[in-house]
Short mmCIF file of C-alpha atoms and ligand atoms in Angstrom, two decimals:
data_model
loop_
_atom_site.label_atom_id
_atom_site.label_comp_id
_atom_site.label_asym_id
_atom_site.label_seq_id
_atom_site.Cartn_x
_atom_site.Cartn_y
_atom_site.Cartn_z
CA MET I 1 9.52 29.38 -37.19
CA ALA I 2 5.98 28.39 -38.31
CA TYR I 3 4.36 25.88 -35.99
CA ASP I 4 3.21 22.57 -37.55
CA ASP I 5 0.15 21.46 -35.58
CA GLN I 6 0.57 17.91 -36.89
CA ASN I 7 3.84 17.36 -35.01
CA ILE I 8 3.91 14.37 -32.65
CA PHE I 9 3.73 16.39 -29.44
CA ALA I 10 0.83 18.52 -30.70
CA ARG I 11 -0.99 15.26 -31.45
CA ILE I 12 -0.16 13.92 -27.96
CA LEU I 13 -1.50 17.16 -26.44
CA ARG I 14 -4.77 16.74 -28.37
CA GLY I 15 -5.03 13.11 -27.25
CA GLU I 16 -4.66 11.78 -30.80
CA LEU I 17 -1.54 9.79 -29.90
CA PRO I 18 -0.87 7.94 -26.63
CA ALA I 19 1.73 8.99 -24.08
CA ILE I 20 2.78 7.73 -20.66
CA LYS I 21 1.96 10.87 -18.68
CA VAL I 22 3.36 11.79 -15.28
CA TYR I 23 1.99 15.33 -14.84
CA GLU I 24 -0.55 17.58 -16.53
CA ASP I 25 -2.15 20.93 -15.79
CA ASP I 26 -3.72 23.61 -17.97
CA GLN I 27 -0.33 24.88 -19.22
CA VAL I 28 2.12 21.99 -19.16
CA LEU I 29 2.35 18.24 -19.84
CA ALA I 30 5.12 15.89 -18.65
CA PHE I 31 5.46 12.39 -20.11
CA MET I 32 7.98 9.64 -20.58
CA ASP I 33 10.30 9.70 -23.60
CA ILE I 34 9.55 6.77 -25.91
CA MET I 35 13.26 6.28 -26.75
CA PRO I 36 14.93 6.99 -23.41
CA GLN I 37 18.60 7.96 -23.32
CA ALA I 38 18.64 6.64 -19.75
CA GLU I 39 16.06 4.99 -17.48
CA GLY I 40 13.42 7.52 -16.39
CA HIS I 41 13.97 9.94 -19.30
CA THR I 42 11.03 12.37 -19.06
CA LEU I 43 9.89 15.24 -21.28
CA VAL I 44 8.21 18.44 -20.09
CA ILE I 45 6.35 20.52 -22.67
CA PRO I 46 4.37 23.75 -22.49
CA LYS I 47 0.97 23.55 -24.14
CA ASN I 48 1.66 26.78 -26.05
CA PRO I 49 2.29 26.05 -29.73
CA ALA I 50 5.96 27.12 -29.93
CA VAL I 51 8.64 25.35 -31.96
CA THR I 52 11.72 26.32 -29.97
CA LEU I 53 12.53 27.92 -26.64
CA LEU I 54 13.24 31.11 -28.58
CA ASP I 55 9.62 31.20 -29.82
CA LEU I 56 8.06 30.57 -26.42
CA ALA I 57 6.45 33.45 -24.50
CA PRO I 58 8.65 34.32 -21.49
CA GLU I 59 5.76 33.74 -19.05
CA ALA I 60 5.20 30.24 -20.46
CA ALA I 61 8.92 29.53 -20.31
CA ALA I 62 9.05 30.67 -16.68
CA TYR I 63 6.08 28.50 -15.71
CA THR I 64 7.38 25.48 -17.61
CA ILE I 65 10.74 25.63 -15.84
CA GLN I 66 8.92 25.56 -12.49
CA ILE I 67 7.28 22.30 -13.55
CA VAL I 68 10.61 21.00 -14.85
CA GLN I 69 11.97 21.52 -11.34
CA LYS I 70 8.93 19.89 -9.73
CA VAL I 71 9.13 16.81 -11.96
CA ALA I 72 12.91 16.59 -11.45
CA GLN I 73 12.37 16.60 -7.67
CA ALA I 74 9.80 13.80 -8.05
CA MET I 75 12.21 11.82 -10.21
CA GLU I 76 14.92 12.18 -7.57
CA THR I 77 12.51 10.89 -4.89
CA ALA I 78 10.89 8.20 -7.01
CA LEU I 79 13.85 6.79 -8.89
CA GLY I 80 16.62 7.54 -6.41
CA VAL I 81 18.63 9.32 -9.08
CA LYS I 82 21.66 11.25 -7.98
CA GLY I 83 21.89 13.60 -10.94
CA ILE I 84 19.68 14.78 -13.77
CA VAL I 85 20.79 16.15 -17.12
CA LEU I 86 18.44 18.93 -18.29
CA MET I 87 18.60 19.13 -22.09
CA GLN I 88 16.80 21.52 -24.39
CA LEU I 89 17.49 21.41 -28.13
CA SER I 90 16.25 24.43 -30.10
CA GLY I 91 16.43 24.03 -33.87
CA THR I 92 17.19 21.11 -36.18
CA VAL I 93 20.83 22.18 -36.38
CA ALA I 94 21.00 21.70 -32.60
CA GLY I 95 19.54 18.20 -33.00
CA GLN I 96 15.86 18.95 -32.31
CA THR I 97 13.74 16.23 -33.93
CA VAL I 98 10.23 17.15 -32.73
CA PRO I 99 9.19 20.74 -33.58
CA HIS I 100 7.35 21.55 -30.34
CA VAL I 101 9.49 23.05 -27.58
CA HIS I 102 10.37 20.55 -24.82
CA PHE I 103 12.74 20.00 -21.94
CA HIS I 104 14.46 16.64 -21.47
CA LEU I 105 15.03 15.41 -17.92
CA ILE I 106 17.55 12.57 -18.12
CA PRO I 107 18.54 10.90 -14.85
CA THR I 108 22.19 10.12 -15.45
CA ASN I 109 25.48 11.86 -15.93
CA VAL I 110 26.50 13.13 -19.35
CA HIS I 111 29.12 10.42 -19.78
CA GLU I 112 26.49 7.67 -19.61
CA LEU I 113 23.93 9.22 -21.95
CA GLY I 114 22.56 6.87 -24.59
CA LYS I 115 22.25 8.01 -28.19
CA HIS I 116 19.59 10.68 -28.74
CA ALA I 117 16.15 9.51 -30.02
CA ALA I 118 17.67 6.26 -31.28
CA THR I 119 16.41 3.11 -29.54
CA MET I 120 12.82 2.33 -28.53
CA GLY I 121 12.59 1.71 -24.78
CA ASP I 122 10.85 -1.14 -22.93
CA GLN I 123 7.40 0.47 -22.62
CA GLU I 124 6.31 -1.64 -19.60
CA LYS I 125 9.44 -0.64 -17.71
CA ILE I 126 8.82 3.00 -18.68
CA LYS I 127 5.22 2.76 -17.40
CA ALA I 128 6.49 1.45 -14.05
CA GLN I 129 8.93 4.38 -13.77
CA ALA I 130 6.10 6.81 -14.63
CA GLU I 131 3.95 5.35 -11.81
CA LEU I 132 6.76 5.96 -9.31
CA ILE I 133 7.21 9.57 -10.48
CA LYS I 134 3.44 10.20 -10.35
CA ALA I 135 3.27 8.84 -6.81
CA ALA I 136 6.12 11.13 -5.73
CA LEU I 137 4.37 14.13 -7.36
CA ALA I 138 1.13 13.27 -5.60
CA ALA I 139 2.92 13.05 -2.26
CA ALA I 140 4.88 16.31 -2.72
P1 5GP Z 201 14.35 16.36 -29.63
O1 5GP Z 201 15.21 15.60 -30.58
O2 5GP Z 201 13.30 17.13 -30.41
O3 5GP Z 201 15.10 17.21 -28.66
O4 5GP Z 201 13.62 15.31 -28.72
C1 5GP Z 201 12.47 14.63 -29.10
C2 5GP Z 201 12.31 13.48 -28.14
O5 5GP Z 201 11.02 12.94 -28.34
C3 5GP Z 201 13.32 12.34 -28.38
O6 5GP Z 201 14.04 12.11 -27.18
C4 5GP Z 201 12.46 11.16 -28.79
O7 5GP Z 201 12.91 9.96 -28.25
C5 5GP Z 201 11.09 11.54 -28.24
N1 5GP Z 201 9.96 11.04 -29.02
C6 5GP Z 201 9.85 10.97 -30.38
N2 5GP Z 201 8.63 10.51 -30.72
C7 5GP Z 201 7.95 10.28 -29.56
C8 5GP Z 201 6.65 9.79 -29.27
O8 5GP Z 201 5.84 9.47 -30.14
N3 5GP Z 201 6.32 9.68 -27.96
C9 5GP Z 201 7.18 10.03 -26.94
N4 5GP Z 201 6.76 9.85 -25.70
N5 5GP Z 201 8.43 10.48 -27.19
C10 5GP Z 201 8.81 10.62 -28.49
#
């Protein structure tokens, strides 16, 4: 699928829109979801301009999943979560709403998941959760 470089995550990557970031390197960015399905809901995105996981270069996918694991470990330490749902929606039919490939890390169990991309979260609370995750990443 053709990549739209005006999508929200592309604009976050370019610094045109704000995001509550927890991790960044030259290939990947992790930041808090603005409409969390559970407290601590974090997104991990490769910087490569791919729409879905199917479009992403295998090397970028492999590296991104390493960071997904690293951020998940920090979330476990920082937020005391017992389980994390890893969600990846590829394609609008699958429910993807932002056309830049991303991995959802949702600290909950599937039975307690809030509705997807539906309700704006308390941004101050989200910032506090991000600080805890960042501290755990720094200490790892
Ligand atoms: P998708 O539906 O594509 O799998 O997930 C997109 C996610 O991005 C949703 O969970 C939604 O809440 C989140 N989201 C949408 N717009 C923004 C935004 O401007 N900033 C952040 N941080 N998250 C967003």
